[in-house]
Amino acid sequence: MPEKIILAGASSVIGHEKIIEAFSSIGMDATFIEVPFVKKYFKDASDKFIYTENLPPETTAIPLSEYWISQCIKTKQCAISERALKASRSKKYLYEILKTAGIKTPEIFTGLEDARNFILNDNGKVIVKPEGLFSGYAVKTVGEENLNNLEELVLKASDVHNNAIKLFGIESKGALVTELISGNEYSADLFFCRGRLSLVRLSKKVVVEIHGTPCTVICQLVPCGESFFEQMSKWCRVLFDDGDVSFAQFDFIEGCGGELVPIDFACRVGGGMAELFGECESNVYADAVVGKQYQVRASKGYLTQLNYVPTKSGIIEKDDYSLAEGKQFIYKHKGDFVPESPSSIASRIAVVIKKAPLATAKDAEKLLIGEERIKFWKKK
């Protein structure tokens, strides 16, 4: 008899039939479920999915989103180690457990004075972030130019409240202040299945700071070399037990010496990639489940996602955007509100998918939409 599993978070992935077929091929009978409150935003909603706020009794789940990680933490209905679950909700714990295994992680500053000394004496920058949250909420960088704002930014990151956090069942655990690692930034999805690790995708990113908030504006699917895969395998061996079945999403920095420094992790799939994956030649999730790696073919450039983001809060006044050629997705129109620190997927004004050479910071300038199309808005 096939092993029955629940894929919890249908809206987080695309190509559901292909994914179910892939799990079936490795002896698992998979069923998709999703929480009801996302149904109205989910254009691929299917009658084949089960809509529920809770995991069905006596089932084993693979969480695909933050909401379902919360449910797995609550009910223990998943084949995922306590370490991986805890690391998904505590960057401090993530850094500590990896560091214990000899893996380089960002330095954590236990006091504001230590952070100030690092900025002033070592010519460094720090990043302030909520310890247990996701999607860039209250994340800010601090250097010598805005050092006087450090305490205020820590207080804000310590006390974040919004509807998403409440809906997803996430607890705000205070602020974390760490060194800001410089280098090339990447993001990766992997699939860990009882000791076997497969790459879903590797993305190289271009990140810009908007009012001190790091925002990903360009994401490109790139090949994964043996060194990268081996280093990510080490992280997974620390976080997962041999019998675990889980997706894993990492953000990391490639330092000047080639060492990879993990900065974030969650035992789910990465978000905001549906537009990009929709243009892939095969289903990247299904490929990884059966042990295949998506083949990056760069003869005509890398498959690239351009995120057009706002640089100020306000109401869209002109939506005649100058978008790049490619497959276009426009999410914000005249009259829609946009925030000045667009760190979440929902903040994107538009997305374009195209083939392009490896991008640079200069390419990001054309993706920033400011006062020429956004009018002033004041909260009442």
mmCIF file of C-alpha atoms in Angstrom:
data_model
loop_
_atom_site.group_PDB
_atom_site.id
_atom_site.type_symbol
_atom_site.label_atom_id
_atom_site.label_comp_id
_atom_site.label_asym_id
_atom_site.label_seq_id
_atom_site.Cartn_x
_atom_site.Cartn_y
_atom_site.Cartn_z
ATOM 1 C CA MET A 1 0.000 0.000 0.000
ATOM 2 C CA PRO A 2 1.336 3.496 -0.831
ATOM 3 C CA GLU A 3 2.195 5.709 2.119
ATOM 4 C CA LYS A 4 -0.419 8.453 2.510
ATOM 5 C CA ILE A 5 0.811 12.031 2.943
ATOM 6 C CA ILE A 6 -0.734 15.502 3.002
ATOM 7 C CA LEU A 7 0.812 18.286 0.922
ATOM 8 C CA ALA A 8 -0.284 21.236 3.033
ATOM 9 C CA GLY A 9 -0.352 24.555 1.166
ATOM 10 C CA ALA A 10 -1.647 23.975 -2.378
ATOM 11 C CA SER A 11 -1.393 27.671 -3.291
ATOM 12 C CA SER A 12 2.382 27.609 -2.730
ATOM 13 C CA VAL A 13 3.193 25.463 -5.769
ATOM 14 C CA ILE A 14 2.138 25.006 -9.394
ATOM 15 C CA GLY A 15 1.538 21.881 -11.461
ATOM 16 C CA HIS A 16 -0.332 19.926 -8.813
ATOM 17 C CA GLU A 17 -1.079 16.852 -10.955
ATOM 18 C CA LYS A 18 2.597 16.493 -11.886
ATOM 19 C CA ILE A 19 3.610 16.737 -8.232
ATOM 20 C CA ILE A 20 1.079 14.083 -7.194
ATOM 21 C CA GLU A 21 2.356 11.800 -9.963
ATOM 22 C CA ALA A 22 5.935 12.321 -8.769
ATOM 23 C CA PHE A 23 5.084 11.383 -5.170
ATOM 24 C CA SER A 24 3.181 8.351 -6.427
ATOM 25 C CA SER A 25 6.292 7.197 -8.293
ATOM 26 C CA ILE A 26 8.227 7.086 -4.990
ATOM 27 C CA GLY A 27 5.462 5.209 -3.179
ATOM 28 C CA MET A 28 3.537 8.079 -1.613
ATOM 29 C CA ASP A 29 -0.168 8.767 -2.107
ATOM 30 C CA ALA A 30 -0.323 12.591 -1.877
ATOM 31 C CA THR A 31 -3.354 14.810 -1.256
ATOM 32 C CA PHE A 32 -3.272 18.620 -1.437
ATOM 33 C CA ILE A 33 -4.949 20.721 1.231
ATOM 34 C CA GLU A 34 -5.157 24.487 1.703
ATOM 35 C CA VAL A 35 -6.489 26.886 4.296
ATOM 36 C CA PRO A 36 -9.856 28.412 3.264
ATOM 37 C CA PHE A 37 -8.848 32.082 3.642
ATOM 38 C CA VAL A 38 -6.478 31.932 0.642
ATOM 39 C CA LYS A 39 -9.052 30.412 -1.701
ATOM 40 C CA LYS A 40 -10.291 33.764 -2.978
ATOM 41 C CA TYR A 41 -6.735 34.751 -3.967
ATOM 42 C CA PHE A 42 -5.861 31.371 -5.487
ATOM 43 C CA LYS A 43 -6.674 31.320 -9.203
ATOM 44 C CA ASP A 44 -5.778 27.619 -9.505
ATOM 45 C CA ALA A 45 -8.227 26.523 -6.800
ATOM 46 C CA SER A 46 -9.445 22.996 -7.491
ATOM 47 C CA ASP A 47 -12.283 20.844 -6.238
ATOM 48 C CA LYS A 48 -9.650 18.139 -5.798
ATOM 49 C CA PHE A 49 -8.113 20.070 -2.899
ATOM 50 C CA ILE A 50 -9.367 19.824 0.668
ATOM 51 C CA TYR A 51 -9.977 23.219 2.265
ATOM 52 C CA THR A 52 -9.479 23.145 6.014
ATOM 53 C CA GLU A 53 -7.838 25.136 8.798
ATOM 54 C CA ASN A 54 -6.529 21.994 10.472
ATOM 55 C CA LEU A 55 -4.541 18.959 9.445
ATOM 56 C CA PRO A 56 -6.777 15.887 9.104
ATOM 57 C CA PRO A 57 -6.371 13.555 12.125
ATOM 58 C CA GLU A 58 -3.812 10.768 11.946
ATOM 59 C CA THR A 59 -2.117 12.084 8.797
ATOM 60 C CA THR A 60 1.481 13.018 8.019
ATOM 61 C CA ALA A 61 1.948 16.426 6.396
ATOM 62 C CA ILE A 62 4.625 18.059 4.294
ATOM 63 C CA PRO A 63 4.195 21.820 4.920
ATOM 64 C CA LEU A 64 4.542 24.076 1.879
ATOM 65 C CA SER A 65 3.801 27.432 3.567
ATOM 66 C CA GLU A 66 4.180 29.309 6.842
ATOM 67 C CA TYR A 67 0.608 28.604 7.982
ATOM 68 C CA TRP A 68 1.132 24.862 7.709
ATOM 69 C CA ILE A 69 4.512 25.003 9.437
ATOM 70 C CA SER A 70 2.589 26.496 12.372
ATOM 71 C CA GLN A 71 0.141 23.602 12.255
ATOM 72 C CA CYS A 72 2.962 21.058 12.144
ATOM 73 C CA ILE A 73 4.632 22.680 15.149
ATOM 74 C CA LYS A 74 1.318 22.542 17.009
ATOM 75 C CA THR A 75 0.232 18.986 16.144
ATOM 76 C CA LYS A 76 3.592 17.267 15.357
ATOM 77 C CA GLN A 77 1.897 15.725 12.300
ATOM 78 C CA CYS A 78 4.968 15.808 10.086
ATOM 79 C CA ALA A 79 8.123 13.819 9.508
ATOM 80 C CA ILE A 80 10.368 16.807 10.230
ATOM 81 C CA SER A 81 12.870 17.114 13.065
ATOM 82 C CA GLU A 82 12.276 19.476 15.959
ATOM 83 C CA ARG A 83 15.495 21.215 14.918
ATOM 84 C CA ALA A 84 14.224 22.059 11.434
ATOM 85 C CA LEU A 85 10.861 23.241 12.751
ATOM 86 C CA LYS A 86 12.497 25.407 15.408
ATOM 87 C CA ALA A 87 15.066 26.812 12.963
ATOM 88 C CA SER A 88 12.206 27.809 10.641
ATOM 89 C CA ARG A 89 10.923 30.163 13.332
ATOM 90 C CA SER A 90 14.122 31.329 15.018
ATOM 91 C CA LYS A 91 17.022 32.761 13.046
ATOM 92 C CA LYS A 92 19.009 32.895 16.286
ATOM 93 C CA TYR A 93 18.557 29.147 16.786
ATOM 94 C CA LEU A 94 19.350 28.516 13.101
ATOM 95 C CA TYR A 95 22.649 30.377 13.338
ATOM 96 C CA GLU A 96 23.587 28.762 16.649
ATOM 97 C CA ILE A 97 22.931 25.164 15.579
ATOM 98 C CA LEU A 98 24.771 25.599 12.265
ATOM 99 C CA LYS A 99 27.690 27.331 13.980
ATOM 100 C CA THR A 100 27.970 24.432 16.435
ATOM 101 C CA ALA A 101 28.440 22.154 13.409
ATOM 102 C CA GLY A 102 31.310 24.316 12.132
ATOM 103 C CA ILE A 103 29.281 26.203 9.519
ATOM 104 C CA LYS A 104 29.908 29.940 9.141
ATOM 105 C CA THR A 105 26.925 32.113 10.057
ATOM 106 C CA PRO A 106 26.454 35.867 10.624
ATOM 107 C CA GLU A 107 27.743 37.180 13.952
ATOM 108 C CA ILE A 108 24.932 37.891 16.423
ATOM 109 C CA PHE A 109 25.286 41.021 18.572
ATOM 110 C CA THR A 110 23.913 40.462 22.058
ATOM 111 C CA GLY A 111 23.946 44.166 22.909
ATOM 112 C CA LEU A 112 23.505 47.416 21.017
ATOM 113 C CA GLU A 113 26.914 48.645 22.130
ATOM 114 C CA ASP A 114 28.594 45.664 20.457
ATOM 115 C CA ALA A 115 26.706 46.449 17.247
ATOM 116 C CA ARG A 116 27.712 50.125 17.431
ATOM 117 C CA ASN A 117 31.377 49.205 17.929
ATOM 118 C CA PHE A 118 31.255 46.872 14.931
ATOM 119 C CA ILE A 119 29.862 49.655 12.753
ATOM 120 C CA LEU A 120 32.288 52.343 13.987
ATOM 121 C CA ASN A 121 35.475 50.346 14.533
ATOM 122 C CA ASP A 122 35.212 47.633 11.867
ATOM 123 C CA ASN A 123 33.553 49.793 9.191
ATOM 124 C CA GLY A 124 30.759 47.212 9.031
ATOM 125 C CA LYS A 125 27.000 47.285 8.689
ATOM 126 C CA VAL A 126 24.400 45.366 10.663
ATOM 127 C CA ILE A 127 20.959 44.121 9.808
ATOM 128 C CA VAL A 128 18.048 44.357 12.232
ATOM 129 C CA LYS A 129 15.238 41.850 11.802
ATOM 130 C CA PRO A 130 12.475 40.166 13.802
ATOM 131 C CA GLU A 131 13.873 36.853 14.992
ATOM 132 C CA GLY A 132 10.914 34.632 14.126
ATOM 133 C CA LEU A 133 9.121 36.315 11.214
ATOM 134 C CA PHE A 134 9.340 36.045 7.420
ATOM 135 C CA SER A 135 8.829 38.131 4.266
ATOM 136 C CA GLY A 136 11.026 41.037 5.299
ATOM 137 C CA TYR A 137 8.759 42.567 7.938
ATOM 138 C CA ALA A 138 10.658 45.348 9.823
ATOM 139 C CA VAL A 139 14.018 44.305 8.321
ATOM 140 C CA LYS A 140 16.436 47.261 8.146
ATOM 141 C CA THR A 141 20.148 47.748 7.565
ATOM 142 C CA VAL A 142 22.184 50.079 9.760
ATOM 143 C CA GLY A 143 25.543 51.690 9.027
ATOM 144 C CA GLU A 144 27.440 54.733 10.240
ATOM 145 C CA GLU A 145 25.100 57.028 8.278
ATOM 146 C CA ASN A 146 21.999 55.963 10.271
ATOM 147 C CA LEU A 147 23.605 54.669 13.445
ATOM 148 C CA ASN A 148 21.462 56.998 15.572
ATOM 149 C CA ASN A 149 18.376 55.039 14.425
ATOM 150 C CA LEU A 150 19.661 51.674 15.656
ATOM 151 C CA GLU A 151 17.750 51.561 18.950
ATOM 152 C CA GLU A 152 14.507 52.735 17.327
ATOM 153 C CA LEU A 153 14.767 50.107 14.567
ATOM 154 C CA VAL A 154 15.415 47.353 17.126
ATOM 155 C CA LEU A 155 12.311 48.395 19.070
ATOM 156 C CA LYS A 156 10.216 48.299 15.902
ATOM 157 C CA ALA A 157 11.542 44.874 14.938
ATOM 158 C CA SER A 158 10.817 43.623 18.449
ATOM 159 C CA ASP A 159 7.119 44.393 18.249
ATOM 160 C CA VAL A 160 5.689 43.596 14.813
ATOM 161 C CA HIS A 161 1.952 43.022 14.544
ATOM 162 C CA ASN A 162 -0.058 42.542 11.349
ATOM 163 C CA ASN A 163 -2.857 40.416 9.965
ATOM 164 C CA ALA A 164 -0.517 38.011 8.164
ATOM 165 C CA ILE A 165 1.295 37.094 11.373
ATOM 166 C CA LYS A 166 -2.008 36.481 13.130
ATOM 167 C CA LEU A 167 -3.480 34.426 10.273
ATOM 168 C CA PHE A 168 -0.357 32.284 9.903
ATOM 169 C CA GLY A 169 -0.108 31.594 13.633
ATOM 170 C CA ILE A 170 3.392 33.052 13.960
ATOM 171 C CA GLU A 171 4.799 34.420 17.201
ATOM 172 C CA SER A 172 6.935 37.560 17.171
ATOM 173 C CA LYS A 173 9.994 36.738 19.315
ATOM 174 C CA GLY A 174 11.810 40.043 19.517
ATOM 175 C CA ALA A 175 14.594 41.483 17.398
ATOM 176 C CA LEU A 176 17.864 40.037 16.180
ATOM 177 C CA VAL A 177 20.885 42.192 15.261
ATOM 178 C CA THR A 178 23.595 40.549 13.156
ATOM 179 C CA GLU A 179 26.437 41.557 10.888
ATOM 180 C CA LEU A 180 25.464 42.258 7.302
ATOM 181 C CA ILE A 181 27.401 39.810 5.124
ATOM 182 C CA SER A 182 28.545 41.244 1.778
ATOM 183 C CA GLY A 183 28.694 39.168 -1.392
ATOM 184 C CA ASN A 184 26.453 37.562 -3.994
ATOM 185 C CA GLU A 185 23.024 36.628 -2.652
ATOM 186 C CA TYR A 186 21.257 33.399 -3.579
ATOM 187 C CA SER A 187 18.085 31.522 -2.740
ATOM 188 C CA ALA A 188 17.506 27.787 -3.075
ATOM 189 C CA ASP A 189 14.726 25.243 -2.690
ATOM 190 C CA LEU A 190 15.606 21.630 -1.934
ATOM 191 C CA PHE A 191 13.713 18.411 -1.247
ATOM 192 C CA PHE A 192 14.931 16.146 1.556
ATOM 193 C CA CYS A 193 13.498 12.626 1.483
ATOM 194 C CA ARG A 194 14.821 10.178 4.057
ATOM 195 C CA GLY A 195 18.446 11.010 3.518
ATOM 196 C CA ARG A 196 18.231 11.816 -0.190
ATOM 197 C CA LEU A 197 18.609 15.484 -1.130
ATOM 198 C CA SER A 198 17.455 16.968 -4.456
ATOM 199 C CA LEU A 199 17.712 20.517 -5.728
ATOM 200 C CA VAL A 200 14.431 22.147 -6.761
ATOM 201 C CA ARG A 201 16.103 25.341 -8.000
ATOM 202 C CA LEU A 202 18.974 27.738 -7.356
ATOM 203 C CA SER A 203 18.385 31.453 -7.900
ATOM 204 C CA LYS A 204 20.883 34.277 -8.000
ATOM 205 C CA LYS A 205 19.381 37.542 -6.786
ATOM 206 C CA VAL A 206 19.915 41.252 -7.187
ATOM 207 C CA VAL A 207 18.911 42.983 -3.968
ATOM 208 C CA VAL A 208 18.502 46.735 -3.540
ATOM 209 C CA GLU A 209 17.848 48.743 -0.399
ATOM 210 C CA ILE A 210 14.702 50.871 -0.398
ATOM 211 C CA HIS A 211 14.592 53.115 2.680
ATOM 212 C CA GLY A 212 16.984 50.670 4.364
ATOM 213 C CA THR A 213 14.930 47.546 3.563
ATOM 214 C CA PRO A 214 16.625 44.916 1.369
ATOM 215 C CA CYS A 215 14.301 44.023 -1.538
ATOM 216 C CA THR A 216 14.814 41.359 -4.197
ATOM 217 C CA VAL A 217 14.184 42.940 -7.596
ATOM 218 C CA ILE A 218 15.852 40.393 -9.898
ATOM 219 C CA CYS A 219 15.862 36.615 -9.553
ATOM 220 C CA GLN A 220 17.575 34.311 -12.076
ATOM 221 C CA LEU A 221 17.648 30.514 -12.296
ATOM 222 C CA VAL A 222 21.305 29.487 -12.448
ATOM 223 C CA PRO A 223 23.194 26.141 -12.511
ATOM 224 C CA CYS A 224 24.181 24.610 -9.186
ATOM 225 C CA GLY A 225 27.792 23.494 -9.026
ATOM 226 C CA GLU A 226 29.051 20.596 -6.925
ATOM 227 C CA SER A 227 30.544 22.917 -4.294
ATOM 228 C CA PHE A 228 27.257 24.750 -3.760
ATOM 229 C CA PHE A 229 25.284 21.518 -3.508
ATOM 230 C CA GLU A 230 27.746 19.988 -1.053
ATOM 231 C CA GLN A 231 27.620 23.027 1.228
ATOM 232 C CA MET A 232 23.808 23.032 1.203
ATOM 233 C CA SER A 233 23.868 19.291 1.916
ATOM 234 C CA LYS A 234 25.873 19.992 5.086
ATOM 235 C CA TRP A 235 23.231 22.453 6.282
ATOM 236 C CA CYS A 236 20.456 19.916 5.670
ATOM 237 C CA ARG A 237 22.331 17.161 7.495
ATOM 238 C CA VAL A 238 22.465 19.416 10.560
ATOM 239 C CA LEU A 239 18.786 20.355 10.427
ATOM 240 C CA PHE A 240 17.083 17.122 9.328
ATOM 241 C CA ASP A 241 17.039 13.541 10.605
ATOM 242 C CA ASP A 242 17.556 10.638 8.192
ATOM 243 C CA GLY A 243 13.859 9.730 8.226
ATOM 244 C CA ASP A 244 12.555 13.240 7.503
ATOM 245 C CA VAL A 245 10.538 14.211 4.436
ATOM 246 C CA SER A 246 10.465 17.964 3.798
ATOM 247 C CA PHE A 247 11.125 20.792 1.411
ATOM 248 C CA ALA A 248 13.785 23.288 2.504
ATOM 249 C CA GLN A 249 14.249 26.915 1.476
ATOM 250 C CA PHE A 250 17.517 28.746 2.155
ATOM 251 C CA ASP A 251 18.707 32.294 1.554
ATOM 252 C CA PHE A 252 22.484 32.616 1.635
ATOM 253 C CA ILE A 253 25.446 34.799 0.703
ATOM 254 C CA GLU A 254 28.469 33.730 -1.326
ATOM 255 C CA GLY A 255 31.421 35.457 0.315
ATOM 256 C CA CYS A 256 34.584 36.599 -1.431
ATOM 257 C CA GLY A 257 36.319 33.299 -0.591
ATOM 258 C CA GLY A 258 33.541 31.188 -2.084
ATOM 259 C CA GLU A 259 32.167 30.097 1.306
ATOM 260 C CA LEU A 260 28.386 30.139 1.522
ATOM 261 C CA VAL A 261 26.826 31.805 4.562
ATOM 262 C CA PRO A 262 23.191 30.828 5.280
ATOM 263 C CA ILE A 263 21.076 33.753 6.485
ATOM 264 C CA ASP A 264 17.563 32.270 6.485
ATOM 265 C CA PHE A 265 15.803 28.897 6.361
ATOM 266 C CA ALA A 266 12.320 27.416 6.403
ATOM 267 C CA CYS A 267 11.073 23.841 6.017
ATOM 268 C CA ARG A 268 8.772 24.786 3.131
ATOM 269 C CA VAL A 269 9.061 25.946 -0.482
ATOM 270 C CA GLY A 270 10.152 29.466 -1.375
ATOM 271 C CA GLY A 271 7.502 32.049 -2.231
ATOM 272 C CA GLY A 272 7.028 34.413 -5.139
ATOM 273 C CA MET A 273 8.337 32.031 -7.802
ATOM 274 C CA ALA A 274 5.151 30.871 -9.547
ATOM 275 C CA GLU A 275 5.582 33.246 -12.496
ATOM 276 C CA LEU A 276 9.168 32.084 -13.034
ATOM 277 C CA PHE A 277 8.473 28.364 -12.611
ATOM 278 C CA GLY A 278 5.547 28.633 -15.021
ATOM 279 C CA GLU A 279 8.057 29.247 -17.821
ATOM 280 C CA CYS A 280 10.296 26.280 -16.981
ATOM 281 C CA GLU A 281 10.363 23.336 -19.377
ATOM 282 C CA SER A 282 9.309 20.902 -16.626
ATOM 283 C CA ASN A 283 7.826 21.015 -13.129
ATOM 284 C CA VAL A 284 10.727 21.797 -10.794
ATOM 285 C CA TYR A 285 8.968 20.400 -7.697
ATOM 286 C CA ALA A 286 8.041 17.107 -9.397
ATOM 287 C CA ASP A 287 11.570 16.775 -10.777
ATOM 288 C CA ALA A 288 13.086 17.131 -7.300
ATOM 289 C CA VAL A 289 10.676 14.625 -5.744
ATOM 290 C CA VAL A 290 11.922 11.906 -8.122
ATOM 291 C CA GLY A 291 15.560 12.968 -7.692
ATOM 292 C CA LYS A 292 16.039 15.058 -10.833
ATOM 293 C CA GLN A 293 17.591 18.520 -10.933
ATOM 294 C CA TYR A 294 16.068 21.175 -13.157
ATOM 295 C CA GLN A 295 18.475 21.717 -16.057
ATOM 296 C CA VAL A 296 19.427 25.368 -16.575
ATOM 297 C CA ARG A 297 20.065 26.090 -20.241
ATOM 298 C CA ALA A 298 21.605 29.531 -20.674
ATOM 299 C CA SER A 299 22.287 29.568 -24.417
ATOM 300 C CA LYS A 300 19.880 32.510 -24.814
ATOM 301 C CA GLY A 301 20.322 33.863 -21.310
ATOM 302 C CA TYR A 302 19.117 32.809 -17.865
ATOM 303 C CA LEU A 303 15.425 32.512 -17.082
ATOM 304 C CA THR A 304 14.888 35.761 -15.185
ATOM 305 C CA GLN A 305 12.192 37.326 -13.017
ATOM 306 C CA LEU A 306 12.089 41.124 -12.874
ATOM 307 C CA ASN A 307 10.145 42.505 -9.902
ATOM 308 C CA TYR A 308 8.926 46.093 -10.353
ATOM 309 C CA VAL A 309 8.613 47.635 -6.891
ATOM 310 C CA PRO A 310 7.585 51.018 -5.412
ATOM 311 C CA THR A 311 10.041 53.368 -3.734
ATOM 312 C CA LYS A 312 7.417 55.335 -1.787
ATOM 313 C CA SER A 313 4.070 54.753 -0.148
ATOM 314 C CA GLY A 314 1.053 56.041 -1.974
ATOM 315 C CA ILE A 315 -1.633 55.475 -4.557
ATOM 316 C CA ILE A 316 -0.798 54.477 -8.127
ATOM 317 C CA GLU A 317 -1.657 57.527 -10.236
ATOM 318 C CA LYS A 318 -0.240 56.388 -13.580
ATOM 319 C CA ASP A 319 -0.102 52.723 -14.552
ATOM 320 C CA ASP A 320 1.511 53.161 -17.973
ATOM 321 C CA TYR A 321 4.613 51.333 -16.752
ATOM 322 C CA SER A 322 7.654 50.960 -19.014
ATOM 323 C CA LEU A 323 8.026 47.219 -18.596
ATOM 324 C CA ALA A 324 10.709 45.107 -20.233
ATOM 325 C CA GLU A 325 9.823 42.785 -23.073
ATOM 326 C CA GLY A 326 8.802 39.330 -21.923
ATOM 327 C CA LYS A 327 5.852 37.666 -20.233
ATOM 328 C CA GLN A 328 4.236 40.423 -18.184
ATOM 329 C CA PHE A 329 2.141 40.216 -15.015
ATOM 330 C CA ILE A 330 0.684 43.515 -13.737
ATOM 331 C CA TYR A 331 -0.628 43.450 -10.163
ATOM 332 C CA LYS A 332 -1.082 47.113 -9.232
ATOM 333 C CA HIS A 333 -3.257 49.492 -11.263
ATOM 334 C CA LYS A 334 -4.378 53.087 -11.011
ATOM 335 C CA GLY A 335 -5.991 53.677 -7.618
ATOM 336 C CA ASP A 336 -4.194 50.801 -5.842
ATOM 337 C CA PHE A 337 -2.120 51.418 -2.706
ATOM 338 C CA VAL A 338 1.576 50.435 -2.564
ATOM 339 C CA PRO A 339 3.981 50.536 0.448
ATOM 340 C CA GLU A 340 7.380 52.265 0.470
ATOM 341 C CA SER A 341 9.258 49.212 1.768
ATOM 342 C CA PRO A 342 8.132 46.460 -0.615
ATOM 343 C CA SER A 343 9.618 43.419 1.095
ATOM 344 C CA SER A 344 6.700 41.043 0.497
ATOM 345 C CA ILE A 345 5.347 39.360 -2.631
ATOM 346 C CA ALA A 346 2.069 41.268 -2.371
ATOM 347 C CA SER A 347 3.952 44.580 -2.715
ATOM 348 C CA ARG A 348 5.116 43.981 -6.268
ATOM 349 C CA ILE A 349 3.666 46.324 -8.888
ATOM 350 C CA ALA A 350 4.490 44.075 -11.835
ATOM 351 C CA VAL A 351 6.614 41.085 -12.822
ATOM 352 C CA VAL A 352 8.281 40.280 -16.150
ATOM 353 C CA ILE A 353 9.722 36.863 -17.033
ATOM 354 C CA LYS A 354 12.353 36.737 -19.775
ATOM 355 C CA LYS A 355 15.704 35.270 -20.787
ATOM 356 C CA ALA A 356 18.589 37.589 -19.891
ATOM 357 C CA PRO A 357 22.345 37.635 -19.167
ATOM 358 C CA LEU A 358 23.438 37.601 -15.530
ATOM 359 C CA ALA A 359 22.102 40.809 -13.999
ATOM 360 C CA THR A 360 23.943 43.538 -12.090
ATOM 361 C CA ALA A 361 22.877 46.214 -9.631
ATOM 362 C CA LYS A 362 22.649 48.687 -12.527
ATOM 363 C CA ASP A 363 19.910 46.562 -14.124
ATOM 364 C CA ALA A 364 17.815 47.043 -10.983
ATOM 365 C CA GLU A 365 17.459 50.802 -11.448
ATOM 366 C CA LYS A 366 14.839 50.376 -14.194
ATOM 367 C CA LEU A 367 12.629 48.317 -11.850
ATOM 368 C CA LEU A 368 12.074 51.007 -9.230
ATOM 369 C CA ILE A 369 8.811 52.920 -9.556
ATOM 370 C CA GLY A 370 8.620 56.198 -7.680
ATOM 371 C CA GLU A 371 6.929 59.560 -7.436
ATOM 372 C CA GLU A 372 6.386 59.931 -11.176
ATOM 373 C CA ARG A 373 3.627 57.323 -10.914
ATOM 374 C CA ILE A 374 2.745 57.288 -7.194
ATOM 375 C CA LYS A 375 0.913 60.130 -5.480
ATOM 376 C CA PHE A 376 1.117 61.066 -1.822
ATOM 377 C CA TRP A 377 -0.975 59.074 0.634
ATOM 378 C CA LYS A 378 -1.523 59.753 4.324
ATOM 379 C CA LYS A 379 -2.984 57.240 6.746
ATOM 380 C CA LYS A 380 -6.123 58.599 8.377
#
